[in-house]
Short mmCIF file of C-alpha atoms in Angstrom, two decimals:
data_model
loop_
_atom_site.label_atom_id
_atom_site.label_comp_id
_atom_site.label_asym_id
_atom_site.label_seq_id
_atom_site.Cartn_x
_atom_site.Cartn_y
_atom_site.Cartn_z
CA MET A 1 28.88 3.16 -22.73
CA THR A 2 26.02 5.13 -21.92
CA GLY A 3 23.28 4.73 -19.83
CA HIS A 4 20.69 3.91 -21.75
CA GLU A 5 22.02 1.76 -24.78
CA ARG A 6 21.22 2.70 -28.16
CA GLY A 7 19.56 0.25 -30.32
CA SER A 8 18.43 -1.87 -27.84
CA SER A 9 16.88 -4.93 -28.19
CA SER A 10 13.18 -3.68 -26.69
CA ARG A 11 13.01 -0.72 -28.82
CA PRO A 12 9.92 0.44 -27.48
CA ALA A 13 9.31 3.48 -29.53
CA LEU A 14 9.83 1.79 -32.10
CA SER A 15 7.65 -1.06 -31.44
CA ARG A 16 5.10 1.96 -30.76
CA CYS A 17 5.11 2.66 -34.58
CA ILE A 18 5.42 -0.85 -36.00
CA ARG A 19 2.97 -3.87 -36.80
CA VAL A 20 5.89 -6.11 -36.81
CA SER A 21 8.55 -7.00 -34.07
CA PRO A 22 11.72 -4.64 -34.12
CA ASP A 23 13.73 -7.72 -35.58
CA GLU A 24 11.37 -8.24 -38.54
CA PHE A 25 11.28 -4.64 -38.90
CA GLY A 26 15.06 -4.40 -39.50
CA LEU A 27 15.69 -7.01 -41.40
CA ARG A 28 12.33 -6.93 -43.83
CA TYR A 29 11.53 -3.09 -44.00
CA TRP A 30 13.96 -0.95 -42.84
CA GLY A 31 15.29 0.99 -45.73
CA ARG A 32 13.54 -1.97 -48.04
CA GLU A 33 9.60 -1.05 -48.24
CA PRO A 34 7.20 0.34 -47.14
CA LEU A 35 4.82 -0.78 -44.10
CA LEU A 36 0.96 0.17 -42.91
CA SER A 37 0.23 -0.04 -39.17
CA THR A 38 -3.22 0.06 -38.58
CA ALA A 39 -4.56 1.42 -34.71
CA ALA A 40 -5.55 -2.69 -34.16
CA ASP A 41 -2.20 -3.45 -35.06
CA LEU A 42 -0.64 -1.41 -32.55
CA GLU A 43 -0.69 -1.57 -28.55
CA ARG A 44 -1.40 2.18 -27.94
CA GLY A 45 -2.33 5.23 -30.56
CA PHE A 46 -0.56 8.21 -30.31
CA GLY A 47 -2.77 11.10 -28.59
CA ASP A 48 -0.34 11.10 -25.64
CA LEU A 49 2.32 13.00 -27.96
CA PHE A 50 0.00 15.47 -30.33
CA SER A 51 -3.70 17.00 -30.36
CA ALA A 52 -5.68 19.13 -32.40
CA ALA A 53 -5.18 21.25 -29.12
CA ALA A 54 -1.88 20.67 -29.18
CA VAL A 55 -2.08 22.82 -32.59
CA ASP A 56 -3.95 25.31 -31.62
CA GLU A 57 -2.02 26.23 -28.57
CA LEU A 58 1.55 26.28 -30.60
CA VAL A 59 -0.37 29.04 -33.15
CA THR A 60 -2.46 31.09 -30.68
CA ARG A 61 0.24 30.82 -27.25
CA ARG A 62 3.82 29.95 -27.87
CA GLY A 63 5.21 32.98 -30.06
CA VAL A 64 6.24 30.37 -32.74
CA ARG A 65 8.94 31.65 -35.12
CA THR A 66 9.82 30.57 -38.85
CA PRO A 67 10.98 28.15 -39.55
CA PHE A 68 9.56 26.79 -36.93
CA ILE A 69 6.18 26.82 -39.06
CA ARG A 70 5.70 27.49 -42.59
CA MET A 71 2.62 26.58 -44.59
CA ALA A 72 1.73 25.35 -47.87
CA ASN A 73 -1.21 25.32 -50.89
CA GLU A 74 -1.36 22.45 -53.48
CA GLY A 75 2.08 22.21 -53.53
CA SER A 76 3.10 25.89 -53.27
CA VAL A 77 4.90 27.23 -50.58
CA LEU A 78 3.42 30.62 -49.09
CA ALA A 79 5.75 33.35 -48.38
CA ALA A 80 6.14 33.42 -44.34
CA SER A 81 4.56 36.61 -44.46
CA ASP A 82 1.18 35.71 -45.46
CA TYR A 83 1.20 34.02 -41.81
CA THR A 84 3.77 35.69 -39.27
CA ALA A 85 3.83 39.13 -37.99
CA SER A 86 5.32 41.10 -35.20
CA GLY A 87 4.42 40.26 -31.75
CA GLY A 88 4.10 43.72 -30.73
CA PHE A 89 5.18 45.75 -27.79
CA GLY A 90 8.39 43.54 -26.42
CA ALA A 91 8.32 40.98 -29.10
CA GLU A 92 8.39 43.24 -32.41
CA ILE A 93 10.35 40.16 -33.95
CA PRO A 94 8.85 40.14 -37.34
CA ASP A 95 8.44 36.48 -38.09
CA GLN A 96 5.99 35.47 -34.98
CA VAL A 97 2.62 32.98 -36.54
CA SER A 98 -0.19 35.51 -36.17
CA SER A 99 -3.37 33.73 -35.45
CA ASP A 100 -5.06 35.69 -37.68
CA LYS A 101 -3.76 35.18 -40.62
CA VAL A 102 -3.38 31.50 -40.22
CA LEU A 103 -6.90 31.22 -39.68
CA ALA A 104 -7.30 32.68 -42.92
CA GLU A 105 -4.94 31.13 -44.88
CA PHE A 106 -6.11 27.43 -43.31
CA ALA A 107 -9.72 28.40 -44.47
CA GLY A 108 -8.31 29.23 -47.72
CA GLY A 109 -7.22 25.64 -47.97
CA ALA A 110 -4.09 25.80 -46.60
CA THR A 111 -1.79 23.10 -45.07
CA ILE A 112 0.13 23.78 -41.42
CA VAL A 113 3.37 22.42 -40.98
CA LEU A 114 4.67 22.80 -37.58
CA GLN A 115 8.09 22.00 -37.46
CA GLY A 116 11.24 21.23 -35.54
CA LEU A 117 8.46 19.84 -32.82
CA HIS A 118 11.26 17.33 -31.20
CA ARG A 119 12.59 20.70 -30.01
CA LEU A 120 9.12 22.57 -29.11
CA TRP A 121 6.48 20.07 -27.73
CA PRO A 122 7.38 18.43 -24.23
CA PRO A 123 5.89 14.67 -25.37
CA ILE A 124 7.42 14.31 -28.57
CA ILE A 125 10.90 15.51 -27.32
CA ASP A 126 11.03 13.01 -24.87
CA PHE A 127 9.47 10.19 -27.46
CA THR A 128 12.06 11.40 -30.31
CA ARG A 129 14.75 11.26 -28.14
CA GLU A 130 13.61 7.61 -27.41
CA LEU A 131 12.91 6.72 -30.72
CA VAL A 132 16.92 7.73 -31.89
CA ASP A 133 18.14 5.39 -28.91
CA ASP A 134 16.18 2.54 -30.68
CA LEU A 135 17.40 2.99 -34.23
CA GLY A 136 20.51 5.02 -34.10
CA HIS A 137 20.14 7.27 -36.50
CA PRO A 138 19.04 11.35 -35.92
CA ALA A 139 15.26 12.02 -36.26
CA GLN A 140 13.17 15.52 -36.25
CA VAL A 141 9.23 15.66 -35.97
CA ASN A 142 6.81 17.53 -37.88
CA ALA A 143 3.04 17.88 -37.77
CA TYR A 144 1.15 18.61 -40.88
CA VAL A 145 -2.61 19.71 -39.87
CA THR A 146 -4.74 19.78 -43.42
CA PRO A 147 -7.96 21.11 -44.08
CA PRO A 148 -10.47 19.09 -45.28
CA SER A 149 -10.48 17.72 -48.79
CA SER A 150 -7.16 20.01 -49.14
CA GLN A 151 -3.75 18.24 -50.40
CA GLY A 152 0.08 20.56 -48.95
CA PHE A 153 1.84 18.77 -51.33
CA ASP A 154 2.06 17.39 -54.85
CA PRO A 155 3.84 13.54 -55.22
CA HIS A 156 7.37 13.77 -54.20
CA TYR A 157 10.19 11.79 -52.30
CA ASP A 158 12.25 12.67 -49.41
CA THR A 159 15.82 11.80 -48.84
CA HIS A 160 15.21 10.47 -45.69
CA ASP A 161 12.69 8.09 -44.10
CA VAL A 162 9.88 8.78 -42.78
CA PHE A 163 7.14 7.69 -40.58
CA VAL A 164 3.62 8.78 -40.54
CA LEU A 165 1.81 8.63 -36.96
CA GLN A 166 -2.15 9.57 -37.56
CA ILE A 167 -2.91 11.99 -34.66
CA SER A 168 -6.94 13.13 -35.77
CA GLY A 169 -9.01 13.48 -38.85
CA GLU A 170 -8.56 10.71 -42.18
CA LYS A 171 -5.72 11.10 -44.57
CA HIS A 172 -5.94 9.22 -48.19
CA TRP A 173 -2.55 8.23 -48.53
CA ARG A 174 -1.16 6.84 -52.30
CA ILE A 175 2.73 5.35 -52.54
CA HIS A 176 4.44 4.68 -55.40
CA ALA A 177 7.76 2.89 -55.65
CA PRO A 178 10.90 4.53 -56.40
CA VAL A 179 12.18 6.73 -59.39
CA LEU A 180 15.53 6.85 -57.55
CA VAL A 181 16.52 4.01 -54.82
CA ASP A 182 17.80 5.14 -51.78
CA PRO A 183 18.32 8.82 -52.74
CA LEU A 184 21.33 10.74 -50.66
CA ARG A 185 20.50 14.18 -49.51
CA SER A 186 22.37 15.86 -52.87
CA GLN A 187 19.57 13.82 -54.72
CA PRO A 188 16.07 15.78 -54.30
CA TRP A 189 12.92 14.76 -55.44
CA ASP A 190 12.82 18.34 -57.94
CA GLN A 191 16.12 16.91 -59.55
CA HIS A 192 13.32 13.92 -61.23
CA ARG A 193 10.42 16.00 -61.00
CA ALA A 194 9.21 14.30 -64.55
CA ALA A 195 9.67 11.09 -63.22
CA VAL A 196 8.08 11.43 -59.96
CA ALA A 197 5.42 12.93 -62.04
CA ARG A 198 4.91 10.25 -64.37
CA ALA A 199 5.22 7.29 -61.47
CA ALA A 200 2.32 9.11 -59.60
CA THR A 201 0.36 8.44 -62.45
CA GLY A 202 0.53 4.52 -62.10
CA LYS A 203 -1.11 2.05 -59.56
CA PRO A 204 0.43 3.09 -56.21
CA GLU A 205 2.15 0.16 -54.09
CA ILE A 206 -0.30 1.17 -51.00
CA ASP A 207 -3.65 3.00 -51.58
CA ALA A 208 -4.67 3.61 -48.30
CA VAL A 209 -6.98 6.03 -45.78
CA LEU A 210 -5.18 6.70 -42.30
CA ARG A 211 -7.34 6.84 -39.28
CA PRO A 212 -6.26 7.91 -35.98
CA GLY A 213 -3.56 5.85 -34.36
CA ASP A 214 -2.20 4.08 -37.63
CA ALA A 215 1.13 4.73 -38.78
CA LEU A 216 2.73 4.02 -42.41
CA TYR A 217 6.90 3.78 -42.58
CA LEU A 218 8.32 4.99 -45.52
CA PRO A 219 12.13 4.48 -47.28
CA ARG A 220 13.32 7.36 -48.48
CA GLY A 221 12.48 7.67 -52.01
CA TRP A 222 9.33 6.11 -52.01
CA ILE A 223 6.90 8.54 -53.79
CA HIS A 224 3.69 9.66 -51.70
CA SER A 225 1.20 12.34 -51.59
CA ALA A 226 -1.93 12.56 -48.99
CA THR A 227 -4.78 14.23 -49.46
CA ALA A 228 -7.33 15.68 -45.92
CA LEU A 229 -11.00 13.79 -45.76
CA GLY A 230 -13.70 14.94 -44.27
CA ALA A 231 -12.04 16.86 -41.45
CA THR A 232 -9.04 18.16 -40.79
CA SER A 233 -6.41 16.03 -40.43
CA VAL A 234 -3.18 16.05 -38.16
CA HIS A 235 -0.49 13.70 -38.59
CA LEU A 236 3.03 13.86 -37.51
CA THR A 237 5.74 13.11 -39.72
CA ILE A 238 9.27 11.71 -38.45
CA GLY A 239 11.61 12.21 -40.28
CA MET A 240 15.31 9.79 -39.60
CA ALA A 241 18.11 11.15 -41.40
CA ALA A 242 19.82 7.45 -42.00
CA TYR A 243 23.25 6.97 -42.31
CA THR A 244 24.10 5.22 -45.68
CA ARG A 245 27.47 3.31 -46.81
CA ALA A 246 28.31 7.17 -48.70
CA ASP A 247 28.09 9.35 -45.18
CA LEU A 248 30.57 5.70 -44.43
CA ALA A 249 32.84 6.38 -47.40
CA ASP A 250 33.02 10.23 -46.97
CA ALA A 251 34.53 9.61 -43.24
CA LEU A 252 37.25 6.71 -44.96
CA LEU A 253 38.39 9.68 -47.66
CA ARG A 254 38.91 11.99 -45.14
CA GLN A 255 41.91 9.62 -44.12
CA LEU A 256 43.71 10.39 -47.50
CA GLY A 257 45.61 13.09 -46.28
CA ASP A 258 47.67 10.87 -44.73
CA ASN A 259 49.14 9.64 -47.78
CA ALA A 260 52.10 12.06 -49.40
CA GLU A 261 51.51 10.86 -52.89
CA LEU A 262 48.07 11.64 -52.68
CA ARG A 263 49.34 15.54 -51.57
CA ALA A 264 51.60 16.44 -53.89
CA SER A 265 50.87 18.24 -56.49
CA LEU A 266 49.73 17.50 -60.39
CA PRO A 267 52.36 18.55 -63.05
CA LEU A 268 53.63 21.97 -63.85
CA GLY A 269 52.15 23.11 -67.34
CA LEU A 270 49.75 19.77 -67.11
CA ASP A 271 46.40 20.09 -70.00
CA LEU A 272 43.40 19.23 -67.47
CA HIS A 273 41.83 18.84 -71.22
CA ASP A 274 43.95 16.34 -72.30
CA SER A 275 42.12 12.74 -70.80
CA GLU A 276 45.18 11.01 -72.35
CA ALA A 277 47.76 12.85 -69.82
CA LEU A 278 45.34 12.75 -67.32
CA ALA A 279 44.99 9.00 -67.68
CA PRO A 280 48.22 7.66 -66.31
CA ILE A 281 48.44 10.16 -63.15
CA VAL A 282 44.60 9.25 -62.82
CA ALA A 283 45.76 5.47 -63.14
CA GLN A 284 48.58 6.20 -60.04
CA THR A 285 46.01 7.86 -57.73
CA VAL A 286 43.71 5.19 -57.79
CA GLN A 287 46.76 2.41 -56.95
CA ALA A 288 47.08 5.30 -54.03
CA LEU A 289 43.84 5.52 -53.02
CA VAL A 290 43.08 1.77 -52.67
CA GLU A 291 46.70 1.57 -50.98
CA THR A 292 45.70 3.87 -48.20
CA LEU A 293 42.12 2.35 -47.63
CA GLN A 294 43.45 -1.28 -47.28
CA GLN A 295 45.22 0.12 -44.67
CA THR A 296 42.73 1.71 -42.66
CA ASP A 297 40.61 0.01 -39.48
CA ALA A 298 37.17 1.33 -38.28
CA SER A 299 38.60 3.61 -35.89
CA ARG A 300 38.92 7.11 -37.73
CA PRO A 301 35.28 6.33 -39.34
CA VAL A 302 34.06 5.59 -36.26
CA ALA A 303 35.25 8.79 -34.75
CA VAL A 304 33.66 10.89 -37.71
CA LEU A 305 30.32 9.64 -37.46
CA SER A 306 29.95 9.01 -33.83
CA ALA A 307 30.95 12.80 -34.05
CA ARG A 308 28.64 13.44 -36.58
CA PHE A 309 25.73 11.63 -34.47
CA GLY A 310 26.23 13.80 -31.00
CA ALA A 311 26.08 16.77 -32.96
CA GLU A 312 22.54 16.13 -34.83
CA THR A 313 20.72 14.60 -31.50
CA ARG A 314 20.49 15.50 -27.82
CA ALA A 315 20.65 14.11 -25.09
CA GLU A 316 17.83 14.24 -22.06
CA PRO A 317 17.49 18.19 -21.12
CA VAL A 318 18.50 18.68 -17.94
CA ALA A 319 17.03 21.31 -15.68
CA PRO A 320 18.91 23.90 -14.40
CA LEU A 321 17.10 25.39 -11.83
CA ALA A 322 15.53 21.99 -10.45
CA THR A 323 19.28 20.56 -10.48
CA LEU A 324 20.49 23.21 -8.29
CA GLU A 325 17.43 22.62 -6.17
CA ALA A 326 18.61 18.71 -6.14
CA LEU A 327 22.02 19.40 -5.69
CA ALA A 328 21.59 21.70 -2.38
CA ALA A 329 19.44 18.59 -1.08
CA LEU A 330 21.32 15.42 -2.37
CA ASP A 331 22.96 13.14 -0.23
CA GLY A 332 23.78 9.34 0.03
CA SER A 333 20.17 8.31 0.29
CA THR A 334 19.26 10.68 -2.80
CA PRO A 335 18.21 8.31 -5.80
CA VAL A 336 20.32 9.13 -9.34
CA ARG A 337 21.11 7.72 -12.79
CA TRP A 338 22.93 8.22 -15.60
CA ARG A 339 21.57 10.96 -17.93
CA GLU A 340 19.40 9.03 -20.88
CA SER A 341 20.97 9.14 -24.46
CA LEU A 342 23.86 10.26 -23.06
CA PRO A 343 26.92 8.67 -24.86
CA VAL A 344 29.95 8.54 -23.53
CA ARG A 345 33.64 7.23 -23.43
CA VAL A 346 35.18 5.93 -19.98
CA THR A 347 38.89 5.64 -19.71
CA THR A 348 41.59 4.88 -17.31
CA ILE A 349 44.49 6.89 -17.84
CA ASP A 350 47.16 6.02 -14.42
CA ASP A 351 45.14 7.34 -11.68
CA ARG A 352 42.75 9.30 -12.96
CA VAL A 353 39.36 8.06 -14.56
CA ARG A 354 38.03 10.48 -17.66
CA ILE A 355 34.41 10.01 -18.77
CA VAL A 356 34.70 11.49 -22.42
CA ALA A 357 31.39 13.41 -23.90
CA ARG A 358 31.20 14.80 -27.25
CA THR A 359 31.09 18.09 -25.43
CA LYS A 360 33.02 18.18 -22.14
CA THR A 361 35.65 15.70 -20.67
CA LEU A 362 35.71 14.69 -16.91
CA SER A 363 38.20 13.74 -15.04
CA LEU A 364 38.21 11.82 -11.53
CA PRO A 365 40.25 10.21 -9.27
CA VAL A 366 40.56 6.31 -10.82
CA GLU A 367 39.16 5.16 -6.81
CA ALA A 368 36.04 6.19 -8.67
CA GLU A 369 35.68 4.18 -11.27
CA PRO A 370 33.67 1.58 -10.47
CA ALA A 371 31.34 3.96 -9.15
CA VAL A 372 30.98 5.77 -12.42
CA LEU A 373 30.51 2.49 -14.23
CA ARG A 374 28.06 1.40 -11.98
CA LEU A 375 26.34 4.63 -12.61
CA ALA A 376 26.63 4.64 -16.29
CA THR A 377 24.21 1.58 -16.20
CA GLY A 378 21.47 3.50 -16.30
CA ASP A 379 19.65 1.95 -13.21
CA THR A 380 18.93 4.21 -10.66
CA VAL A 381 20.89 4.24 -7.49
CA SER A 382 22.15 6.17 -4.81
CA ALA A 383 25.40 7.29 -3.52
CA ASP A 384 25.33 4.53 -0.62
CA GLU A 385 25.04 2.09 -3.17
CA LEU A 386 27.78 3.31 -5.66
CA PRO A 387 31.08 0.32 -5.14
CA GLY A 388 34.42 0.88 -4.50
CA LEU A 389 33.99 4.62 -2.17
CA ASP A 390 33.29 5.43 1.36
CA ALA A 391 30.11 7.00 2.16
CA GLU A 392 31.49 10.62 2.19
CA SER A 393 33.54 10.45 -1.37
CA ALA A 394 30.25 8.67 -3.04
CA VAL A 395 28.50 12.00 -2.11
CA VAL A 396 31.20 13.52 -3.37
CA VAL A 397 31.49 12.21 -6.70
CA VAL A 398 27.93 11.96 -7.65
CA ARG A 399 27.12 15.64 -6.90
CA ARG A 400 29.91 16.39 -9.37
CA LEU A 401 28.11 13.96 -11.86
CA VAL A 402 24.99 16.06 -11.28
CA ARG A 403 27.15 19.64 -11.41
CA GLU A 404 28.24 18.85 -14.95
CA GLY A 405 25.17 17.03 -16.29
CA PHE A 406 26.21 13.25 -16.59
CA VAL A 407 24.01 12.07 -13.77
CA VAL A 408 20.43 13.48 -12.83
CA ALA A 409 18.64 13.20 -9.92
CA PRO A 410 14.93 12.49 -11.08
CA ALA A 411 12.07 13.98 -9.47
#
């Protein structure tokens, strides 16, 4: 249960990036085919998320450090010392971005890559959280800033799905079909460098110029390269680390330790080079493995993957100063709501209702259960509107939930 149901039918953040309905995207394109959407196809552009001015602000005024910035030129990643330096007195850490060095490299044709913008730039922080809610997979956001007529990276593929959102300038993209379909993280493109290079010489599946407001979706494995045209190009790349059936298999295999036969040691003196000696043991092991997996249910992989998802994504941020100020003024009429993108499990045991999140568990009297369930719908309500509690008790419960970071009081 969560205040904002992940994968909700409206999927507003996803809808901004695609020219088809979310349902059609899920059935036809997600993990299967690239999708090009022009600004004319979409309801709005992406200027509210990022801009060329934002690039300059991050480079000049934010003290960005590696690995949140890197640079590349014609396929080669530059040494960090080429674009970083000490921040001077009071900020002597040596890997901070140097605007002078960045200017020199950028003027020489190097691409600026601003990484982890889902942690640095407020509009992107909010948008990424909404997109994660829509898709149910973790996401990260980088900005690629390429000078005119330059190419930052050679043709390659990613091991995660991407959405490309063109912010400013124009960039010529060439997209080729995979040489390895659905590569895992352990199968990066440089393991197939020669095949990728050959494939990139053929006729592209997509050969298009992205202009401001255009968007491109690429499933993992699709080969791509891009060159800025007549002006500096700024685009966002949203990387979606899609969970796979291989991840599900890994989660299932974690229960093998429950089988005593699979925990047993191999025979003393076994010659591991002798396939005939090992064959019957392999057969027995496979049989025990099959029996163990046939006895499983979804609870174990659900626990593993949900814990991983919680660790790889972030709920709506809470503002410590504003929260304490809101608590001081909170009364029965104060509007509050569940913290967005915070998955929890609400259970009732005996005389207590427990709210279980990834990092903490809160226990309240069972009388608070109707109020907790009402808040967890995500609607904005006040303590006076909560069911099952008298006015004073409702305020006490809301205060506790705000203090513990489950509920927020919108400004």
